[in-house]
PDB file of C-alpha atoms in Angstrom:
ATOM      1  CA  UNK Z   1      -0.699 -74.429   5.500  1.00 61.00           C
ATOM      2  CA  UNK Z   2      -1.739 -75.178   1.966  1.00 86.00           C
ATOM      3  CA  UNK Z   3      -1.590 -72.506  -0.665  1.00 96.00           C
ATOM      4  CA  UNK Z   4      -4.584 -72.474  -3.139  1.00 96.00           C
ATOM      5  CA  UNK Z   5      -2.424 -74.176  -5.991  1.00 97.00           C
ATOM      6  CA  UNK Z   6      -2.068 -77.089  -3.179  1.00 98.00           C
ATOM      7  CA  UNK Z   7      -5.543 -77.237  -2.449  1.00 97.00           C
ATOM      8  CA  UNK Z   8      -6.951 -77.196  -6.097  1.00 97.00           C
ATOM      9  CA  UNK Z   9      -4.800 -80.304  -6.643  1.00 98.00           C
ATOM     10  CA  UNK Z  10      -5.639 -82.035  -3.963  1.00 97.00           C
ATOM     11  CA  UNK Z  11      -9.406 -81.336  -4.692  1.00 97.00           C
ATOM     12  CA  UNK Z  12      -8.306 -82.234  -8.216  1.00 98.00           C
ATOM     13  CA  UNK Z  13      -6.570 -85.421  -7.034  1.00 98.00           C
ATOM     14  CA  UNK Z  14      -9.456 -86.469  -4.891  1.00 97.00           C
ATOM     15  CA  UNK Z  15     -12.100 -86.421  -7.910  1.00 96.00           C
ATOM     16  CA  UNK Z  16     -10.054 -88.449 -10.131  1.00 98.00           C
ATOM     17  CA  UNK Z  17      -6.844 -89.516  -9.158  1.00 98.00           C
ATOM     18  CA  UNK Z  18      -5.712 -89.616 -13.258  1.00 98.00           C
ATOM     19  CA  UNK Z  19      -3.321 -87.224 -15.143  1.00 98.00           C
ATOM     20  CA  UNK Z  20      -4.060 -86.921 -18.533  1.00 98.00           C
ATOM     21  CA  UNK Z  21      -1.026 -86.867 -20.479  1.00 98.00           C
ATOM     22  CA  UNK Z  22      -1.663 -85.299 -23.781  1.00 99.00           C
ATOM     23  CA  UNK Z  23       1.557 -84.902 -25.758  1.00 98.00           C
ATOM     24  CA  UNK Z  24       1.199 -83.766 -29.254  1.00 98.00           C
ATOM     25  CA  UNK Z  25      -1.901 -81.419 -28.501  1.00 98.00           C
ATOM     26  CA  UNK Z  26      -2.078 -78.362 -30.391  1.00 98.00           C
ATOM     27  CA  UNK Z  27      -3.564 -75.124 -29.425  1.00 98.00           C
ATOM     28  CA  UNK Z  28      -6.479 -75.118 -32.133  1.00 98.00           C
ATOM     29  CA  UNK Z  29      -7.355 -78.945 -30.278  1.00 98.00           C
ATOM     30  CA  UNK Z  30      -6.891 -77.357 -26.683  1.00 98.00           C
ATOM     31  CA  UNK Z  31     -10.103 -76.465 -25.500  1.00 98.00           C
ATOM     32  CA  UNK Z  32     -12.484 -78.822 -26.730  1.00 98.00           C
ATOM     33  CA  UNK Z  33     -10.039 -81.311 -25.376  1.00 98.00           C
ATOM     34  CA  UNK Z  34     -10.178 -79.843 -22.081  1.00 98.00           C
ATOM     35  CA  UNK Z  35     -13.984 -79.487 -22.309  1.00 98.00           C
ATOM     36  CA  UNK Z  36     -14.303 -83.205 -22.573  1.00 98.00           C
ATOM     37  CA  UNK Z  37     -11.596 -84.423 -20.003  1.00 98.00           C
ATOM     38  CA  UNK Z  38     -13.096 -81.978 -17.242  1.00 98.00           C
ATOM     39  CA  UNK Z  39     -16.615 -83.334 -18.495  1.00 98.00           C
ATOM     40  CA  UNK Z  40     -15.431 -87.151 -17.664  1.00 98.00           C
ATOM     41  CA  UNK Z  41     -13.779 -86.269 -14.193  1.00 98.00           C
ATOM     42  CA  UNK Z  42     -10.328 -85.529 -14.944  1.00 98.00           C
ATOM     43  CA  UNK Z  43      -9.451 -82.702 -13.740  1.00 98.00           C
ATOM     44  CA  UNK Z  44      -5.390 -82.800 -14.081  1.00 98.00           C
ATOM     45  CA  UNK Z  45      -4.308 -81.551 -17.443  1.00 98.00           C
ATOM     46  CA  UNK Z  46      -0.260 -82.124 -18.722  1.00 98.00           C
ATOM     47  CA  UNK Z  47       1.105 -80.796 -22.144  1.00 99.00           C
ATOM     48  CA  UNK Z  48       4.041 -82.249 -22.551  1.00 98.00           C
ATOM     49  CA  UNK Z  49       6.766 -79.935 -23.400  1.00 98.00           C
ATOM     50  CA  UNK Z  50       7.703 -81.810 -26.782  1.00 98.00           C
ATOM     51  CA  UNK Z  51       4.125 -80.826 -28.168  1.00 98.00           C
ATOM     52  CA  UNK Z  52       3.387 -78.488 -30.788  1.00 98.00           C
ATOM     53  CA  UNK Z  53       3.507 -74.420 -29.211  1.00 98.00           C
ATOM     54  CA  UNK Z  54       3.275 -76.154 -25.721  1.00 98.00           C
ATOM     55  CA  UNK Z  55       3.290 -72.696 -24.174  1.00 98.00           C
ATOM     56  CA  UNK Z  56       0.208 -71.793 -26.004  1.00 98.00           C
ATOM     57  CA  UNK Z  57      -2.162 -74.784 -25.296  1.00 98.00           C
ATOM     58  CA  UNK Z  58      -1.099 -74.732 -21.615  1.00 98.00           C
ATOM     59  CA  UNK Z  59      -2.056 -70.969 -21.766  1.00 98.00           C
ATOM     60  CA  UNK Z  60      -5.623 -71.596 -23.024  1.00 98.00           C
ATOM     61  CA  UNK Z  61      -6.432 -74.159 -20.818  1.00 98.00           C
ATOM     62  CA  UNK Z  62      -5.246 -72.549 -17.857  1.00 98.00           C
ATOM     63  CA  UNK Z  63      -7.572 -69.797 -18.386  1.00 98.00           C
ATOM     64  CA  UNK Z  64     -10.354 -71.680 -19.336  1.00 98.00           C
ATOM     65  CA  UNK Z  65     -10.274 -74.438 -17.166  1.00 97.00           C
ATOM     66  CA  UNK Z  66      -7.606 -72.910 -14.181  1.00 88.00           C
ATOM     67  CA  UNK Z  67     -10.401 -72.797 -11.434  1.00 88.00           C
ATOM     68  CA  UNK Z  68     -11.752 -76.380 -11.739  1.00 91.00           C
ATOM     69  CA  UNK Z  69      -8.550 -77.742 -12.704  1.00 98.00           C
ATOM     70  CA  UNK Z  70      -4.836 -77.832 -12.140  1.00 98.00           C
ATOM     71  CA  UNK Z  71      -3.096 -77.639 -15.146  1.00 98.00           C
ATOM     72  CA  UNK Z  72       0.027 -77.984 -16.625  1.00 98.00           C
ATOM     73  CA  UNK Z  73       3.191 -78.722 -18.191  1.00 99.00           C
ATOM     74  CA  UNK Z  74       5.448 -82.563 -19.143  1.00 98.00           C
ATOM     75  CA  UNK Z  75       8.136 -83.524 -19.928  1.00 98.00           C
ATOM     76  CA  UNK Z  76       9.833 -80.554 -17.993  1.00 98.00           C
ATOM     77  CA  UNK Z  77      13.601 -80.814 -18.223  1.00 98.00           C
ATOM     78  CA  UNK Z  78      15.005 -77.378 -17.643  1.00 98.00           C
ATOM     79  CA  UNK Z  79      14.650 -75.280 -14.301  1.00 98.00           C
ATOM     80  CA  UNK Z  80      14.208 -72.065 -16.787  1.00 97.00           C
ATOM     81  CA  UNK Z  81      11.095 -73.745 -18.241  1.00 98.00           C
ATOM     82  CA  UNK Z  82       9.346 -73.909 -15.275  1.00 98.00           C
ATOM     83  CA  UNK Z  83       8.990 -69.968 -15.188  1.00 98.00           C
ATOM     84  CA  UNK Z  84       7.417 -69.987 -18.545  1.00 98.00           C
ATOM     85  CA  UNK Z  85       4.746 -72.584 -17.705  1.00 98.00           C
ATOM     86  CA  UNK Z  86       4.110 -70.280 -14.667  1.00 98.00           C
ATOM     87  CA  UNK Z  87       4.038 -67.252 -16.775  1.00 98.00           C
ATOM     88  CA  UNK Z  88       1.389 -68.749 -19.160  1.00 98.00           C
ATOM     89  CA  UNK Z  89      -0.748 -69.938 -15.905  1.00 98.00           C
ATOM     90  CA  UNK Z  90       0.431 -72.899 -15.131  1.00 98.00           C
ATOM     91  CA  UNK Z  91      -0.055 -74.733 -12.021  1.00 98.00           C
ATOM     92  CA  UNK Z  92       1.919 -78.428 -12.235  1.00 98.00           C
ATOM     93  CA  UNK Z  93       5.679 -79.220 -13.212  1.00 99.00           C
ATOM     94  CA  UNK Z  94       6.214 -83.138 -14.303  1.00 98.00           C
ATOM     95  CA  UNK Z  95       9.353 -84.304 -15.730  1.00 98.00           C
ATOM     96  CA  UNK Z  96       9.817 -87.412 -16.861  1.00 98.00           C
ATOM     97  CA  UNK Z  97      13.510 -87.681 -14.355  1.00 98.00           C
ATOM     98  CA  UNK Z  98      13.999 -86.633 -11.185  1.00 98.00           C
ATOM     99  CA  UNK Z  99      16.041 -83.196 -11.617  1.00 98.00           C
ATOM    100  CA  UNK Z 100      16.151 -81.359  -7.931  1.00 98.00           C
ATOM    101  CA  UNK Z 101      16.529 -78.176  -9.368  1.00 98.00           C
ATOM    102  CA  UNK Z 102      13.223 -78.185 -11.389  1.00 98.00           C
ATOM    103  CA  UNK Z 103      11.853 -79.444  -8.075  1.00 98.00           C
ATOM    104  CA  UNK Z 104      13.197 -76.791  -6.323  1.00 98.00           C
ATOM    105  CA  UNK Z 105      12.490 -73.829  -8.799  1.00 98.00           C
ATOM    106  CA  UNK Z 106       8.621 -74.850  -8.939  1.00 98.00           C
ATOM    107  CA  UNK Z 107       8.291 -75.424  -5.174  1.00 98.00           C
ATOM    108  CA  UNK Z 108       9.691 -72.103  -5.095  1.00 98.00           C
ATOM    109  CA  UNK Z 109       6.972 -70.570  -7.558  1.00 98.00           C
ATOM    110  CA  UNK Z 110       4.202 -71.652  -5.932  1.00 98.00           C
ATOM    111  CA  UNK Z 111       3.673 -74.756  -8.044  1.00 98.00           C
ATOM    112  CA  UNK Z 112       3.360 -78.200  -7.795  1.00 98.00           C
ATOM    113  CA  UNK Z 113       5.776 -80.726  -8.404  1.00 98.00           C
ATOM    114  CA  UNK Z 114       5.714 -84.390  -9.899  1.00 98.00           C
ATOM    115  CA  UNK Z 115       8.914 -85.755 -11.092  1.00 98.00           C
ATOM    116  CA  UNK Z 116       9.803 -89.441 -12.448  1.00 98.00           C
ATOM    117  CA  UNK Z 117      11.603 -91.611 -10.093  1.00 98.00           C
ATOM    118  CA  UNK Z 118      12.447 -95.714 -10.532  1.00 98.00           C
ATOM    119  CA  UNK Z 119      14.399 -95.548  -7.445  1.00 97.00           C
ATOM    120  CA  UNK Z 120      14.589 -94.908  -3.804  1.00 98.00           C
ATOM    121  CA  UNK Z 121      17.603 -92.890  -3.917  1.00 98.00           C
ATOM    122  CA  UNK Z 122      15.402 -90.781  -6.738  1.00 98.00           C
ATOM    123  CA  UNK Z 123      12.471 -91.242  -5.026  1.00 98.00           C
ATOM    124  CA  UNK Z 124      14.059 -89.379  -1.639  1.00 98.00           C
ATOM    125  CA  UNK Z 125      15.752 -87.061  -3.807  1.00 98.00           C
ATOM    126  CA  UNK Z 126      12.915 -85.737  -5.092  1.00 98.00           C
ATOM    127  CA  UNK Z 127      11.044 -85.299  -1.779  1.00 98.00           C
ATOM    128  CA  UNK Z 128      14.041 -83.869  -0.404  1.00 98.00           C
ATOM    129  CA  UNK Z 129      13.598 -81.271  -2.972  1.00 98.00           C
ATOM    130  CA  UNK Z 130       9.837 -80.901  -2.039  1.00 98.00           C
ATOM    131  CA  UNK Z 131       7.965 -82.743  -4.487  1.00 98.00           C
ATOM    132  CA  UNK Z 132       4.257 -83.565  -3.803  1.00 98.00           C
ATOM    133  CA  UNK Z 133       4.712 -86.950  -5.270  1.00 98.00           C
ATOM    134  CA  UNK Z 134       6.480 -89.579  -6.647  1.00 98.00           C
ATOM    135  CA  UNK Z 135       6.114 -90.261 -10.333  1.00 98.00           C
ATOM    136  CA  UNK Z 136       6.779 -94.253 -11.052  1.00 98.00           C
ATOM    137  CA  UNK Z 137       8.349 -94.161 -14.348  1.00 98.00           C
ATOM    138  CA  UNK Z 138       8.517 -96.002 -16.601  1.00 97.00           C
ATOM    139  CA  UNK Z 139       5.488 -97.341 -15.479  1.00 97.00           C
ATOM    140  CA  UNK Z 140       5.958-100.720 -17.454  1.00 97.00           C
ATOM    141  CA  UNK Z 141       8.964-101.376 -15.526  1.00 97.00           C
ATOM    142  CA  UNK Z 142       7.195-101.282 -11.997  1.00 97.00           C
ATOM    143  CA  UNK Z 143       5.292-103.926 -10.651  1.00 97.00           C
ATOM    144  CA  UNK Z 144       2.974-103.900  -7.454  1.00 97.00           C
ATOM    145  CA  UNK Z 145       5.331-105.836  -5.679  1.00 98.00           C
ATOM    146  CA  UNK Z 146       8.348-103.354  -6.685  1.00 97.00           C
ATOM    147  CA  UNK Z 147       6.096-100.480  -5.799  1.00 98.00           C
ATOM    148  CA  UNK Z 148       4.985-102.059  -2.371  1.00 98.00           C
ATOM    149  CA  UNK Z 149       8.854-102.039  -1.399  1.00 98.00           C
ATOM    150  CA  UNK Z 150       9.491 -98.917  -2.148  1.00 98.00           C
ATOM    151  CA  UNK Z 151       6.253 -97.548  -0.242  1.00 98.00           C
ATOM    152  CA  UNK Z 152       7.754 -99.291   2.918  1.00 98.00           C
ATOM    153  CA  UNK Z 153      11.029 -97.124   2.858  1.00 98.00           C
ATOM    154  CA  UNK Z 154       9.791 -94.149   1.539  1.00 98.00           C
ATOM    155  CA  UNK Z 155       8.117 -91.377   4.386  1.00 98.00           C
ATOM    156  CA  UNK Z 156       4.466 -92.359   5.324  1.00 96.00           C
ATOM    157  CA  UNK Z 157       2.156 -90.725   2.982  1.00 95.00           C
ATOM    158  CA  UNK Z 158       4.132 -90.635   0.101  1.00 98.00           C
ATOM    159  CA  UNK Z 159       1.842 -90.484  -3.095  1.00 98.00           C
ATOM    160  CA  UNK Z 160       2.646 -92.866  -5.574  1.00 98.00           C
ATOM    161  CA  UNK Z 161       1.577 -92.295  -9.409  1.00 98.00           C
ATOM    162  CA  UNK Z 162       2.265 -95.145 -11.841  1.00 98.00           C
ATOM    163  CA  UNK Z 163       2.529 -93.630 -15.336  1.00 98.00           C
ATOM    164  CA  UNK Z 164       3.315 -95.461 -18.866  1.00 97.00           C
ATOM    165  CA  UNK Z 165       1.502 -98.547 -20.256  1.00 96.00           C
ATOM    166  CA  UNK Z 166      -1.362 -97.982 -18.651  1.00 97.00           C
ATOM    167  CA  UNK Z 167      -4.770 -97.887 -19.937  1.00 97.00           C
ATOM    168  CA  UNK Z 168      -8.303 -99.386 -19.122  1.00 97.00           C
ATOM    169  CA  UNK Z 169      -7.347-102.667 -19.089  1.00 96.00           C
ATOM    170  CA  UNK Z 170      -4.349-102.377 -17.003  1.00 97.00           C
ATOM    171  CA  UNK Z 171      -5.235-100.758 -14.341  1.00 97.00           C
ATOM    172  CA  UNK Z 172      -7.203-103.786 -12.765  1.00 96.00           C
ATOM    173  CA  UNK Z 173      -3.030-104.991 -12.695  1.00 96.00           C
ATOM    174  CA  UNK Z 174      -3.078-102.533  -9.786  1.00 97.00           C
ATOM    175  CA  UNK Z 175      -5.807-104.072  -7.571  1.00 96.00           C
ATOM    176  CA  UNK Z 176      -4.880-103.546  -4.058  1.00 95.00           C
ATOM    177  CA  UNK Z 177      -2.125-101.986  -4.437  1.00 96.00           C
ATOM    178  CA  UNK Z 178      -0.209 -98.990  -2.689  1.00 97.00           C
ATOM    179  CA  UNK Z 179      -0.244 -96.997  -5.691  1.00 98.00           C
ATOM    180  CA  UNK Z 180      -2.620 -94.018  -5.667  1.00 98.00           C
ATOM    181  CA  UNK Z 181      -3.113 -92.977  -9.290  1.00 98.00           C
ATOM    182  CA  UNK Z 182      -1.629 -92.773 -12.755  1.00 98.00           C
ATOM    183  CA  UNK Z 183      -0.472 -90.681 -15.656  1.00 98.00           C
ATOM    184  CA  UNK Z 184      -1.996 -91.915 -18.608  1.00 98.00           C
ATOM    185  CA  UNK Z 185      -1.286 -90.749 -22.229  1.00 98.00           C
ATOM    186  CA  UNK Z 186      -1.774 -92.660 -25.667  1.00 97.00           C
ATOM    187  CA  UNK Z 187      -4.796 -94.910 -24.203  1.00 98.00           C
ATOM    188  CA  UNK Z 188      -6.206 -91.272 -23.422  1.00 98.00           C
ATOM    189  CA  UNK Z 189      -4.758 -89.120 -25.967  1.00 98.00           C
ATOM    190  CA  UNK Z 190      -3.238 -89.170 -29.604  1.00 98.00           C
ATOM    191  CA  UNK Z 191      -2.643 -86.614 -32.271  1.00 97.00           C
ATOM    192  CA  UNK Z 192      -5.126 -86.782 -34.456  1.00 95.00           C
ATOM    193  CA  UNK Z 193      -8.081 -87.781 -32.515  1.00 97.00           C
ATOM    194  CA  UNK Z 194     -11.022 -85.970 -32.267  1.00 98.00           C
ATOM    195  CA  UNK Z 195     -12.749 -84.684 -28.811  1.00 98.00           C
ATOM    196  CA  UNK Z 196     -15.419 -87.377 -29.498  1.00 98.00           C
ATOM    197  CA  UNK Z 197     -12.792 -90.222 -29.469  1.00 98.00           C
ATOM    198  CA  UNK Z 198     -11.174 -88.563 -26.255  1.00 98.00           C
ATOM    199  CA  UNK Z 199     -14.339 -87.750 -24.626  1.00 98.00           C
ATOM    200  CA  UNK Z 200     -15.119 -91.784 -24.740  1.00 98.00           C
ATOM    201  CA  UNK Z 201     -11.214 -92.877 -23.678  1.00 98.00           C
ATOM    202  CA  UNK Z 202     -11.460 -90.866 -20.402  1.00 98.00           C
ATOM    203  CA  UNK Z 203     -14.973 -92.002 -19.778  1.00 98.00           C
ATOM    204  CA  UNK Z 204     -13.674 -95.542 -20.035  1.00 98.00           C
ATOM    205  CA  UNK Z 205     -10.696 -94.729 -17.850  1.00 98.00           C
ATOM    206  CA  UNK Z 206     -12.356 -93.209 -15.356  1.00 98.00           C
ATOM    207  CA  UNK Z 207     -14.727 -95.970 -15.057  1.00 98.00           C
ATOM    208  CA  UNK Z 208     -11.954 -98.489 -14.110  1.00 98.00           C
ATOM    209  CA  UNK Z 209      -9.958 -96.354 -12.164  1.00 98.00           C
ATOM    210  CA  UNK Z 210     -13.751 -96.196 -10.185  1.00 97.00           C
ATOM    211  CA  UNK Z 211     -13.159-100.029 -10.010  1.00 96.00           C
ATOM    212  CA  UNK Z 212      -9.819 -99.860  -9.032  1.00 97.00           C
ATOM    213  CA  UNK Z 213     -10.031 -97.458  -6.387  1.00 94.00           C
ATOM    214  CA  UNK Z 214     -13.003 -99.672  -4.807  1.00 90.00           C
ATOM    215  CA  UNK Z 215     -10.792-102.572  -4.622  1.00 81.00           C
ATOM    216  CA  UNK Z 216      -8.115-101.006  -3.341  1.00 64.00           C
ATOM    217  CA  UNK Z 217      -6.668-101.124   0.309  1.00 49.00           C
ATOM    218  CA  UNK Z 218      -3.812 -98.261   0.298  1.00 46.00           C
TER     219      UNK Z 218
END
């Protein structure tokens, strides 16, 4: 049975299969941020743990966005940090590498987990460990083709993220693929740009993911 973390993701997921990467946030930038991401659709909200006071901005949006959103922490390399992003409301773990004991410490807190894999061997790692997907990273490494072999191997189901180098204008690239969303930060997301500037990235975004998702046959 799914536990109500699962089933806000999924929800999450299935409005806007994006995660909006946005390394470099700061806390005083957190909210209105948020406010314009969950405006545009995109409901799945990372802070990369090499931000500014990660803890804090993952805080604030978890209690101001929490029950329309899942939100969390990037760029999670350490099993201990995954108890702090819970503590502050987190719901998400994604890691950049595919480290089975930060899998297994946020399956074991209730959380969701989405670690980076290039391989199969990663790949089944990590859903050995109980991830909820697989994280292709780095994204500009992976091509459909590359993505469509490992999709045959992998268990049936397997969710597929592409993340890195993507942006509007790439993700027509994945037309018809077996990939089921991305993880997209600097075509979203930059220090130093305002909510305005962000507001009209994800609405761009989320317009050809739209596209992409109608031409797609996963």
């Amino acid at each position: 049975m799914s536990t109500a973390v699962e089933q806000r993701y999924e929800e999450d997921f299935a409005t806007m299969p994006i995660v909006a990467i946005l390394r470099g946030l700061v806390p005083k930038e957190a909210i209105a941020v948020g406010t314009v991401l969950v405006n545009a659709g995109i409901r799945i909200l990372e802070v990369p743990l090499n931000s500014p006071e990660p803890f804090e901005s993952i805080g604030l949006l978890a209690k101001a966005f929490g029950g329309h959103a899942t939100v969390g922490a990037g760029t999670v390399l350490r099993a201990e940090d995954v108890a702090r992003v819970h503590d502050v409301g987190g719901q998400v773990i994604i890691s950049p590498n595919c480290n089975v004991e930060v899998i297994r410490h946020t399956r074991a807190a209730g959380m969701i987990s989405l670690p980076g894999c290039l391989t199969p061997t990663e790949a089944f790692a990590a859903l050995d460990a109980g991830a909820h997907a697989v994280k292709l990273f780095p994204g500009e490494l992976v091509t459909p083709s590359v993505a469509k072999a490992m999709a045959a191997v992998l268990p049936k189901g397997t969710r597929l993220l592409v993340v890195g180098g993507v942006s509007s204008g790439t993700i027509k690239d994945w037309n018809g693929s077996v990939v089921h969303g991305f993880g997209i930060g600097s075509s979203l997301f930059k220090p130093g740009m305002t909510a305005d500037e962000v507001g009209k990235n994800a609405e761009a975004l989320v317009g050809a993911v739209r596209e992409w998702a109608g031409s797609s046959q996963r």
